XYZ file of C-alpha atoms in Angstrom:
685
model
C 185.520 153.703 -61.935
C 183.734 156.615 -60.260
C 183.759 159.836 -62.243
C 185.668 162.797 -60.875
C 183.897 166.169 -60.831
C 185.505 169.579 -60.406
C 183.478 172.344 -58.782
C 184.486 175.503 -56.870
C 188.035 174.321 -56.280
C 186.952 170.875 -55.058
C 187.835 167.534 -56.566
C 185.325 164.943 -55.438
C 184.363 161.450 -56.439
C 180.749 160.876 -57.403
C 180.671 158.255 -54.675
C 179.818 160.126 -51.477
C 181.797 157.667 -49.353
C 184.915 159.829 -49.264
C 185.547 163.400 -48.223
C 185.811 165.923 -51.113
C 189.372 166.610 -52.173
C 190.594 170.137 -52.826
C 192.926 171.213 -55.617
C 196.435 171.887 -54.400
C 196.191 175.551 -55.422
C 193.011 175.908 -53.338
C 194.788 174.387 -50.318
C 197.575 176.924 -50.826
C 195.040 179.769 -51.021
C 193.539 178.547 -47.761
C 196.983 178.781 -46.154
C 197.278 182.409 -47.325
C 193.928 183.120 -45.668
C 195.329 181.960 -42.322
C 196.998 184.508 -40.052
C 200.357 182.681 -40.149
C 202.950 183.292 -42.873
C 202.502 180.278 -45.234
C 206.201 180.222 -46.119
C 207.251 179.541 -42.508
C 206.513 175.840 -42.752
C 207.077 175.632 -46.498
C 210.072 177.723 -47.687
C 209.241 177.028 -51.363
C 205.589 178.013 -50.915
C 205.637 181.090 -53.216
C 207.709 179.358 -55.905
C 205.258 176.452 -56.002
C 202.178 178.724 -55.933
C 203.005 180.362 -59.252
C 203.424 176.999 -60.941
C 199.804 176.162 -60.039
C 196.963 177.031 -62.416
C 195.095 179.989 -60.883
C 191.566 179.408 -59.608
C 190.176 182.902 -60.094
C 186.678 182.063 -58.930
C 187.797 180.542 -55.652
C 190.324 183.290 -54.839
C 187.876 186.139 -55.514
C 185.064 184.319 -53.727
C 187.247 183.725 -50.681
C 188.170 187.418 -50.488
C 184.529 188.416 -50.829
C 183.389 185.999 -48.133
C 185.515 187.644 -45.424
C 184.280 190.624 -43.432
C 186.439 193.727 -42.917
C 187.897 192.556 -39.617
C 188.810 189.117 -40.975
C 190.409 190.718 -44.002
C 192.572 192.983 -41.826
C 193.865 189.966 -39.908
C 195.380 188.511 -43.080
C 196.542 191.851 -44.505
C 200.221 190.893 -44.169
C 199.673 187.701 -46.169
C 197.737 189.576 -48.890
C 200.549 192.156 -49.032
C 203.039 189.323 -49.308
C 201.056 187.629 -52.095
C 200.839 190.938 -54.015
C 204.593 191.498 -53.705
C 205.433 187.948 -54.787
C 203.146 188.348 -57.805
C 205.158 191.387 -58.853
C 208.432 189.503 -58.306
C 207.143 186.625 -60.456
C 206.491 189.039 -63.355
C 210.250 189.469 -63.703
C 210.951 185.735 -64.029
C 211.919 184.008 -67.272
C 209.375 181.211 -66.925
C 206.237 182.384 -68.817
C 203.913 180.113 -66.810
C 204.896 181.928 -63.598
C 204.311 185.285 -65.290
C 200.885 184.205 -66.519
C 199.852 182.921 -63.106
C 201.132 186.058 -61.397
C 199.110 188.274 -63.771
C 195.994 186.153 -63.204
C 196.459 186.290 -59.437
C 196.875 190.069 -59.470
C 193.596 190.379 -61.397
C 191.810 188.244 -58.798
C 193.393 190.120 -55.879
C 192.564 193.587 -57.187
C 189.000 192.683 -58.103
C 188.399 190.597 -54.986
C 189.521 193.287 -52.520
C 187.537 195.988 -54.330
C 184.381 193.883 -54.607
C 184.635 193.058 -50.923
C 184.589 196.638 -49.727
C 183.437 199.042 -52.424
C 182.716 201.820 -49.944
C 186.253 201.749 -48.562
C 188.430 204.673 -49.627
C 191.190 204.112 -52.165
C 193.895 204.518 -49.529
C 192.502 201.608 -47.519
C 192.482 199.485 -50.666
C 196.123 200.374 -51.279
C 196.966 199.447 -47.703
C 195.125 196.130 -48.015
C 196.845 195.158 -51.253
C 200.380 196.478 -50.723
C 200.720 198.332 -47.436
C 201.213 202.086 -47.359
C 204.934 201.832 -46.704
C 205.601 199.586 -49.719
C 202.942 200.870 -52.133
C 205.137 203.272 -54.068
C 207.894 200.713 -54.710
C 205.382 197.928 -55.430
C 203.526 199.948 -58.031
C 206.765 201.206 -59.589
C 207.957 197.620 -60.012
C 204.546 196.463 -61.248
C 204.272 199.205 -63.887
C 207.859 198.667 -65.037
C 207.220 194.931 -65.443
C 203.992 195.523 -67.365
C 205.746 198.083 -69.558
C 208.514 195.580 -70.341
C 206.044 192.794 -71.148
C 203.990 195.072 -73.425
C 207.069 196.286 -75.307
C 208.800 192.889 -75.577
C 208.688 190.766 -78.728
C 207.325 187.827 -76.789
C 203.917 186.258 -76.403
C 200.830 188.094 -77.675
C 198.835 186.249 -75.014
C 201.022 187.769 -72.302
C 200.472 191.229 -73.748
C 196.742 190.585 -73.819
C 196.762 189.575 -70.170
C 198.847 192.643 -69.226
C 196.246 194.895 -70.866
C 193.434 192.972 -69.136
C 195.181 193.523 -65.791
C 195.573 197.245 -66.490
C 191.909 197.531 -67.515
C 190.996 195.644 -64.350
C 193.111 198.065 -62.293
C 191.578 201.146 -63.960
C 187.918 200.069 -63.822
C 187.532 198.541 -60.348
C 185.686 201.717 -59.284
C 182.757 203.150 -61.255
C 184.250 206.624 -60.967
C 187.846 206.166 -62.118
C 188.839 209.496 -60.560
C 188.147 207.974 -57.125
C 190.549 205.101 -57.833
C 193.633 206.333 -55.977
C 195.794 203.444 -57.212
C 195.778 205.235 -60.559
C 198.030 207.920 -59.054
C 200.824 205.354 -59.402
C 199.805 204.662 -63.024
C 200.137 208.402 -63.638
C 203.596 208.544 -62.048
C 204.813 205.404 -63.852
C 203.432 206.082 -67.339
C 202.827 203.311 -69.870
C 201.825 205.770 -72.617
C 204.760 204.820 -74.855
C 203.983 201.103 -74.459
C 200.377 201.705 -75.578
C 201.553 203.658 -78.622
C 204.065 200.928 -79.459
C 201.255 198.366 -79.526
C 199.260 200.610 -81.851
C 202.266 201.250 -84.108
C 202.958 197.560 -84.762
C 200.330 196.084 -87.160
C 200.151 192.540 -85.674
C 199.906 193.926 -82.112
C 197.418 196.542 -83.249
C 195.168 193.896 -84.767
C 195.405 191.713 -81.669
C 195.295 194.299 -78.875
C 194.140 197.539 -80.495
C 190.755 197.637 -78.831
C 192.033 197.121 -75.275
C 194.941 199.539 -75.834
C 192.735 202.351 -77.174
C 190.075 201.903 -74.474
C 192.784 201.861 -71.788
C 194.274 205.090 -73.162
C 190.856 206.780 -73.334
C 190.156 205.891 -69.690
C 193.586 206.968 -68.427
C 193.219 210.329 -70.191
C 190.026 210.885 -68.187
C 191.541 210.299 -64.738
C 191.077 213.535 -62.742
C 191.416 215.479 -65.993
C 189.835 218.621 -64.515
C 191.601 218.505 -61.152
C 195.288 217.913 -61.803
C 197.940 217.575 -64.509
C 197.332 214.236 -66.224
C 200.537 213.031 -67.979
C 198.529 210.980 -70.487
C 196.726 214.155 -71.624
C 200.042 215.988 -71.922
C 201.659 213.189 -73.944
C 198.649 212.669 -76.194
C 198.506 216.399 -76.945
C 202.113 216.486 -78.248
C 202.325 213.077 -79.917
C 203.784 213.138 -83.431
C 202.172 212.489 -86.795
C 203.322 208.887 -87.164
C 201.771 207.831 -83.873
C 198.546 209.673 -84.655
C 198.323 207.862 -87.959
C 198.776 204.534 -86.188
C 195.979 205.248 -83.709
C 193.661 206.596 -86.390
C 194.269 203.702 -88.770
C 193.509 201.282 -85.950
C 190.213 203.040 -85.141
C 189.277 202.842 -88.828
C 190.218 199.171 -88.874
C 188.114 198.491 -85.786
C 185.022 200.231 -87.184
C 185.453 198.442 -90.496
C 185.984 195.047 -88.888
C 182.843 195.452 -86.782
C 180.838 196.215 -89.888
C 182.306 193.390 -91.991
C 181.619 190.818 -89.250
C 177.968 191.830 -89.088
C 177.668 192.112 -92.852
C 178.782 188.511 -93.241
C 176.248 187.408 -90.626
C 173.362 189.412 -92.050
C 173.958 189.918 -95.753
C 171.496 192.247 -97.413
C 172.006 193.465 -100.973
C 170.390 196.855 -100.489
C 172.119 197.781 -97.248
C 175.451 196.144 -98.011
C 175.883 198.812 -100.674
C 174.142 201.562 -98.709
C 176.086 201.214 -95.468
C 179.537 200.412 -96.792
C 182.220 200.341 -94.064
C 180.546 202.029 -91.111
C 180.077 200.809 -87.544
C 178.867 197.587 -86.042
C 175.241 197.009 -86.938
C 172.511 194.456 -87.419
C 170.297 194.665 -90.478
C 166.874 193.166 -89.915
C 164.899 194.365 -92.915
C 165.592 196.676 -95.822
C 162.568 198.785 -94.909
C 163.233 198.986 -91.180
C 165.510 201.278 -89.228
C 168.963 199.818 -88.672
C 169.630 198.894 -85.064
C 173.133 200.052 -84.214
C 175.503 198.543 -81.702
C 177.384 201.666 -80.708
C 180.841 201.780 -79.189
C 181.185 204.684 -76.785
C 184.724 203.739 -75.745
C 186.111 203.966 -79.296
C 184.235 207.202 -79.980
C 185.623 208.608 -76.716
C 189.152 207.668 -77.821
C 188.612 209.379 -81.187
C 187.199 212.445 -79.434
C 190.167 212.717 -77.042
C 192.597 212.412 -79.946
C 190.817 215.046 -82.058
C 190.203 217.382 -79.115
C 193.689 217.243 -77.607
C 195.927 217.098 -80.656
C 195.469 218.935 -83.959
C 197.787 216.357 -85.570
C 194.859 213.968 -85.366
C 192.769 216.429 -87.376
C 195.513 216.298 -90.012
C 195.394 212.510 -90.022
C 191.605 212.497 -90.413
C 192.130 213.922 -93.880
C 194.996 211.600 -94.828
C 194.080 209.213 -97.636
C 194.642 205.476 -97.268
C 193.178 202.269 -98.706
C 189.977 201.033 -97.102
C 190.987 197.961 -95.158
C 189.860 194.688 -96.604
C 187.141 196.270 -98.701
C 186.586 194.322 -101.899
C 183.052 195.329 -102.874
C 181.926 197.312 -105.912
C 183.282 200.873 -105.946
C 180.455 202.956 -104.523
C 182.510 204.497 -101.739
C 184.613 207.653 -101.602
C 187.022 207.978 -104.476
C 188.972 211.218 -104.745
C 188.909 212.870 -108.131
C 191.966 215.115 -107.802
C 194.159 214.568 -104.745
C 195.795 217.823 -103.743
C 197.136 219.564 -100.675
C 194.713 222.148 -99.282
C 196.079 225.687 -99.502
C 197.904 226.988 -96.461
C 198.159 223.598 -94.761
C 200.964 221.276 -93.788
C 199.857 217.626 -94.046
C 201.945 214.756 -92.643
C 205.047 213.855 -94.612
C 204.664 211.036 -97.118
C 206.996 208.735 -95.199
C 204.411 208.619 -92.416
C 202.027 206.727 -94.681
C 204.658 204.245 -95.815
C 205.458 203.494 -92.181
C 202.070 201.848 -91.714
C 201.391 198.456 -93.245
C 198.150 198.646 -95.217
C 196.641 196.130 -97.634
C 197.133 197.180 -101.234
C 194.679 195.489 -103.539
C 193.291 196.321 -106.962
C 189.775 196.248 -105.505
C 190.626 198.290 -102.422
C 189.486 201.900 -102.658
C 190.935 205.077 -101.230
C 189.277 206.672 -98.238
C 190.151 208.599 -95.100
C 189.169 208.338 -91.478
C 186.885 211.368 -91.697
C 184.738 209.682 -94.373
C 184.544 206.525 -92.299
C 183.549 208.618 -89.296
C 180.834 210.434 -91.275
C 179.372 207.124 -92.465
C 179.511 205.689 -88.967
C 177.857 208.830 -87.576
C 175.066 208.663 -90.150
C 174.048 205.329 -88.649
C 174.786 206.047 -84.986
C 172.850 209.330 -85.058
C 169.703 207.902 -86.599
C 168.499 206.346 -83.340
C 168.872 208.328 -80.099
C 166.123 206.752 -78.029
C 168.206 204.926 -75.432
C 170.952 206.390 -73.263
C 173.896 204.685 -74.992
C 172.805 205.716 -78.490
C 172.097 209.227 -77.241
C 175.616 209.395 -75.770
C 177.116 208.096 -79.023
C 175.136 210.579 -81.120
C 176.251 213.396 -78.838
C 179.889 212.275 -79.067
C 179.702 212.206 -82.867
C 178.364 215.770 -82.892
C 181.000 216.961 -80.399
C 183.739 215.464 -82.604
C 182.206 217.224 -85.622
C 182.137 220.459 -83.586
C 185.896 220.176 -82.942
C 186.474 219.478 -86.642
C 184.277 222.416 -87.720
C 186.395 224.779 -85.577
C 189.750 223.623 -86.913
C 191.438 225.669 -89.640
C 193.209 222.710 -91.272
C 190.095 220.522 -91.208
C 188.052 223.314 -92.801
C 190.673 223.875 -95.500
C 190.490 220.180 -96.371
C 186.686 219.949 -96.068
C 186.170 222.908 -98.405
C 188.946 222.180 -100.908
C 187.302 222.055 -104.325
C 190.203 219.954 -105.627
C 189.477 217.141 -103.148
C 186.129 215.624 -104.120
C 184.602 212.434 -102.755
C 181.460 210.364 -103.036
C 180.208 209.783 -99.504
C 177.375 207.315 -99.175
C 175.677 208.331 -95.916
C 172.904 206.243 -94.453
C 169.480 207.879 -94.825
C 166.700 206.781 -92.530
C 163.795 205.168 -94.422
C 160.875 207.628 -94.425
C 157.478 207.317 -96.091
C 157.419 210.792 -97.603
C 160.699 210.597 -99.503
C 162.242 208.316 -102.087
C 165.391 206.357 -101.472
C 168.416 208.043 -103.012
C 170.079 206.139 -105.841
C 173.646 205.337 -104.795
C 175.028 205.533 -108.304
C 173.865 209.140 -108.661
C 175.995 210.416 -105.789
C 178.085 213.342 -107.026
C 181.774 213.907 -106.244
C 181.908 216.936 -103.947
C 184.110 218.507 -101.263
C 183.687 216.685 -97.955
C 181.950 219.635 -96.291
C 178.905 218.759 -98.427
C 178.731 215.363 -96.711
C 178.946 217.054 -93.287
C 176.086 219.393 -94.240
C 174.099 216.455 -95.651
C 174.570 214.655 -92.335
C 173.321 217.685 -90.399
C 170.289 218.090 -92.713
C 169.538 214.383 -92.347
C 169.574 214.698 -88.574
C 167.332 217.783 -88.648
C 164.614 216.154 -90.765
C 164.575 212.775 -88.989
C 164.412 213.651 -85.272
C 161.289 215.794 -84.956
C 159.616 213.539 -82.420
C 157.984 213.410 -79.015
C 161.255 212.666 -77.200
C 162.860 215.721 -78.754
C 166.712 215.600 -78.558
C 167.127 219.344 -77.947
C 170.803 219.136 -76.998
C 171.682 217.274 -80.210
C 169.731 219.748 -82.340
C 171.613 222.669 -80.801
C 174.943 220.969 -81.550
C 173.825 220.184 -85.079
C 172.935 223.837 -85.791
C 176.232 224.942 -84.201
C 178.195 222.726 -86.606
C 176.392 224.287 -89.585
C 177.010 227.797 -88.215
C 180.742 227.188 -87.722
C 181.088 225.905 -91.279
C 179.273 228.997 -92.592
C 181.559 231.248 -90.543
C 184.581 229.649 -92.227
C 183.000 230.043 -95.664
C 182.233 233.712 -95.000
C 185.706 234.400 -93.582
C 187.563 232.658 -96.425
C 185.000 233.587 -99.123
C 184.490 229.952 -100.079
C 181.660 229.675 -102.600
C 180.431 226.150 -102.001
C 178.306 224.538 -104.698
C 175.794 222.933 -102.388
C 172.024 222.449 -102.577
C 171.357 225.107 -99.943
C 167.618 224.820 -100.439
C 167.636 221.457 -98.665
C 169.154 223.087 -95.594
C 166.756 226.065 -95.693
C 163.761 223.770 -96.083
C 164.916 221.555 -93.188
C 165.400 224.589 -90.912
C 161.945 226.001 -91.723
C 160.325 222.610 -91.102
C 162.103 222.466 -87.754
C 160.683 225.893 -86.840
C 157.206 224.660 -87.813
C 157.669 221.617 -85.567
C 158.712 223.797 -82.620
C 155.626 225.975 -83.074
C 153.134 223.126 -83.489
C 154.470 221.417 -80.356
C 155.027 224.566 -78.323
C 153.165 223.466 -75.168
C 154.696 219.988 -74.956
C 158.239 221.156 -75.746
C 158.211 224.198 -73.446
C 157.475 221.885 -70.522
C 160.943 220.361 -71.028
C 163.069 222.741 -73.108
C 163.816 226.367 -73.840
C 162.864 226.102 -77.507
C 163.684 229.780 -78.060
C 167.423 229.057 -77.822
C 167.103 226.718 -80.800
C 164.679 229.024 -82.642
C 167.129 231.935 -82.249
C 169.979 229.850 -83.672
C 167.875 228.853 -86.690
C 166.739 232.433 -87.344
C 170.341 233.636 -87.071
C 171.436 231.058 -89.651
C 168.986 232.691 -92.043
C 170.326 236.092 -90.965
C 173.824 234.839 -91.777
C 172.702 233.947 -95.307
C 170.828 237.262 -95.694
C 173.689 239.435 -94.409
C 176.746 237.625 -95.775
C 175.326 235.278 -98.405
C 176.797 237.376 -101.205
C 180.281 236.414 -99.910
C 179.830 232.635 -99.836
C 176.760 231.580 -101.853
C 177.964 230.133 -105.171
C 175.968 232.369 -107.574
C 173.714 235.455 -107.504
C 170.790 233.165 -108.320
C 171.464 231.260 -105.056
C 170.898 234.511 -103.176
C 167.672 235.034 -105.121
C 166.557 231.508 -104.184
C 167.120 232.311 -100.510
C 164.718 235.235 -100.754
C 162.259 233.110 -102.714
C 162.328 230.432 -99.986
C 161.739 233.025 -97.218
C 158.857 234.590 -99.153
C 157.361 231.204 -100.074
C 157.411 230.094 -96.421
C 156.472 233.510 -95.027
C 153.556 232.018 -93.097
C 155.963 230.015 -90.940
C 157.998 233.111 -90.090
C 154.807 235.111 -89.459
C 153.568 232.408 -87.071
C 156.932 232.331 -85.283
C 156.822 236.120 -84.867
C 153.285 235.949 -83.454
C 154.324 233.247 -80.983
C 157.461 235.009 -79.679
C 155.676 238.393 -79.589
C 152.928 236.868 -77.457
C 155.430 235.370 -74.997
C 157.766 238.376 -74.950
C 154.932 240.723 -73.942
C 153.867 238.478 -71.053
C 155.697 238.511 -67.749
C 156.437 234.781 -67.919
C 159.654 232.788 -67.682
C 160.178 232.905 -71.478
C 159.907 236.702 -71.808
C 163.624 237.395 -72.320
C 164.316 234.340 -74.503
C 161.315 235.081 -76.743
C 162.314 238.780 -77.023
C 165.686 237.799 -78.519
C 163.920 235.864 -81.279
C 161.598 238.826 -81.895
C 164.590 241.121 -82.480
C 166.384 238.517 -84.622
C 163.387 238.298 -86.996
C 163.641 241.970 -88.017
C 165.343 241.395 -91.398
C 163.313 238.313 -92.314
C 160.123 240.291 -91.628
C 161.502 243.229 -93.617
C 162.038 240.938 -96.626
C 158.533 239.472 -96.333
C 156.865 242.855 -95.830
C 158.856 244.432 -98.666
C 158.381 241.790 -101.360
C 154.926 240.356 -100.656
C 152.982 243.499 -101.656
C 155.099 243.815 -104.824
C 154.453 240.169 -105.732
C 150.710 240.635 -105.155
C 150.770 243.813 -107.251
C 152.643 242.028 -110.061
C 150.065 239.225 -110.019
C 147.149 241.708 -110.094
C 148.588 243.785 -112.949
C 149.320 240.698 -115.031
C 146.061 238.928 -114.076
C 147.924 235.836 -112.749
C 146.304 233.906 -109.910
C 149.448 231.940 -108.984
C 152.948 233.053 -109.903
C 155.641 230.623 -110.966
C 158.981 230.528 -109.183
C 160.665 232.361 -112.037
C 158.050 235.123 -111.952
C 158.541 235.594 -108.193
C 162.304 235.706 -108.688
C 161.836 238.339 -111.392
C 159.983 240.538 -108.873
C 162.669 239.929 -106.239
C 165.519 240.892 -108.571
C 163.694 244.049 -109.663
C 163.149 245.274 -106.086
C 166.422 244.629 -104.227
C 167.412 248.304 -104.469
C 164.490 249.549 -102.389
C 164.904 246.944 -99.621
C 166.272 248.272 -96.318
C 167.876 245.829 -93.865
C 169.409 246.371 -90.437
C 173.028 245.426 -89.795
C 173.117 242.736 -87.110
C 176.330 242.252 -85.141
C 177.989 238.997 -84.167
C 176.337 236.742 -86.751
C 179.726 235.413 -87.889
C 181.036 234.940 -84.337
C 180.713 231.864 -82.154
C 181.830 230.603 -78.781
C 184.536 227.994 -79.177
C 183.984 224.515 -77.810
C 185.031 224.123 -74.167
C 184.899 220.720 -72.510
C 185.727 221.659 -68.943
C 183.161 224.396 -68.520
C 180.273 222.979 -70.506
C 180.716 219.225 -70.910
C 182.412 217.997 -67.722
C 179.248 216.369 -66.323
C 178.556 214.547 -69.612
C 182.068 213.134 -69.875
C 182.149 212.076 -66.222
C 178.920 210.142 -66.726
C 180.132 208.706 -70.034
C 183.447 207.516 -68.557
C 181.575 205.982 -65.625
C 179.349 204.076 -68.074
C 182.343 202.883 -70.118
C 184.252 201.855 -66.981
C 181.296 199.820 -65.708
C 180.875 198.168 -69.097
C 184.583 197.306 -69.415
C 184.626 195.823 -65.912
C 181.515 193.751 -66.640
C 183.085 192.342 -69.801
C 186.307 191.358 -68.007
C 184.538 188.148 -67.042
C 186.212 184.923 -65.871
C 186.240 183.388 -69.328
C 188.129 186.371 -70.780
C 190.889 185.742 -68.239
C 190.957 181.992 -68.860
C 194.368 180.333 -68.946
C 193.491 177.651 -71.472
C 194.951 179.450 -74.487
C 197.920 180.698 -72.482
C 198.812 177.265 -71.143
C 198.480 175.726 -74.591
C 200.826 178.389 -75.957
C 203.451 177.635 -73.292
C 202.896 173.878 -73.072
C 206.189 173.102 -74.824
C 208.267 175.181 -72.413
C 210.360 173.038 -70.110
């Protein structure tokens, strides 16, 4: 018997003696692509069509093969097919619903792929007709909402989300996708939150639901009132916990999958529960598979709704984690002063695994660990975007009163095992020696780590500025609330001075691309913040002495910086004004150096000591504070609050475009395959 092959909608025998046979569904598609109404000769045409297994490839290919004029000739039939698809979504027979969803995916993608330059209104006309579009989309969105909220098939829900993602991402710029106006009018926000609030649905559909929400929030967000933004900004604590727990679960699951594939003793302890990654060698840099869509969703939640900030600090078990306890473990759980955390019944509403080996964590710790890996490599566009998103999220956190109260609470101490990039000139930190500290110490550690590991040819100026801004905002909170944080401030001071040295030694190369004086001014003003207000937030008087010691010890770096900015501020070049600001900012640092250096030299000469010890220098410093005169500098403890619309709109537009393109690319034919769906419904009569 001759074998039967199936290709492109054709059924043909390997013997070439007979004409190729077409699948019945393909013959029915061909009838739709005629100018006549296919139901004229066959009254049951539409009923039969949705019992046929969809041939996505053929249907999309057929639409793409027609030119604009040919497509317009069959517009009525395409409109009719679209309307019958929507009608089929309301039927009881799941097979019809599945086929209707599949067909809608093919129709939407096929028409868009055919004529990408056509305006959204023409696309709407081609799919539904202007006169019926509003009713069609209302019925479609209501049907999808019902399917997503029903207790039925998880496969149907998955396909509904795939269709919605298909609808949202058919254009690179989602704000040019006019069909989304109907998705705004007929909101599915509650359906998305319901999926995320139900643990089985969250596990199955969480990724698609969160990505869909993140994209919908970004539709014309700067031009009109977006209902998804409004609803996300007022959503309650329980829903925020559900979304946040899912994001944690997703990040953890990504890591665990990779850890099982590429087990490494050293890094399995070092990079406990962070993002998706591949570990090649214990001595090489980790290559990170970033996820911009999930980071965007976390950003939108944190930026739009302070309830999400509250949830970031909420403790919960780490999902599925059964390794040795090296991760965050709170020493004394307590409510930060002056804050109102979510009620305890919120936590009990979420199903979480409770296991003797499962440790307590919170989403903020998971995010810090994830960031410590994402931010280590910023050389390609996607990693740069992810690093920037992490720093923007940290900026929002550093500005929030509740987040700061939690971060700085001395009664809430954690061990946070951040990833540290392997570097030749420093030893690897021993995990077991990690101290329990307030979480703000981990944030500062992360910023210091970034500062010392990204001084390179492709200098990420924008990320450095954001990094310094995060540190400054944390210091402003400490000064305002007189929080005396027991932190190794010397590590931060040393990192900042080394960064200044890097800027000076690469002046010519960097000035060709960046205004390095903006960054230099921010660094100098951090030192000014410590000099002017350090007595209000440094933990001990000796910490203040150590600050002066560090400035005096590294005086050559500050002298060189002054020489550089003085040279450029006295020339009539493009950097005159920017360099002048740094010159003025250095006044107190230079006063300290010029005041103490002669006294240290005199002390050494009198006591016949060629090289003073640190304690001897500190003795001179303490003895000569009274005669030091400093100038009061205004505005050191002030900062401009984060504003997305005015400063970051271009970045987010480009990011959303990238995510949309990526989502569309991954909605490939195999992800819309019916095999699983048909197997699930095979017993239905």
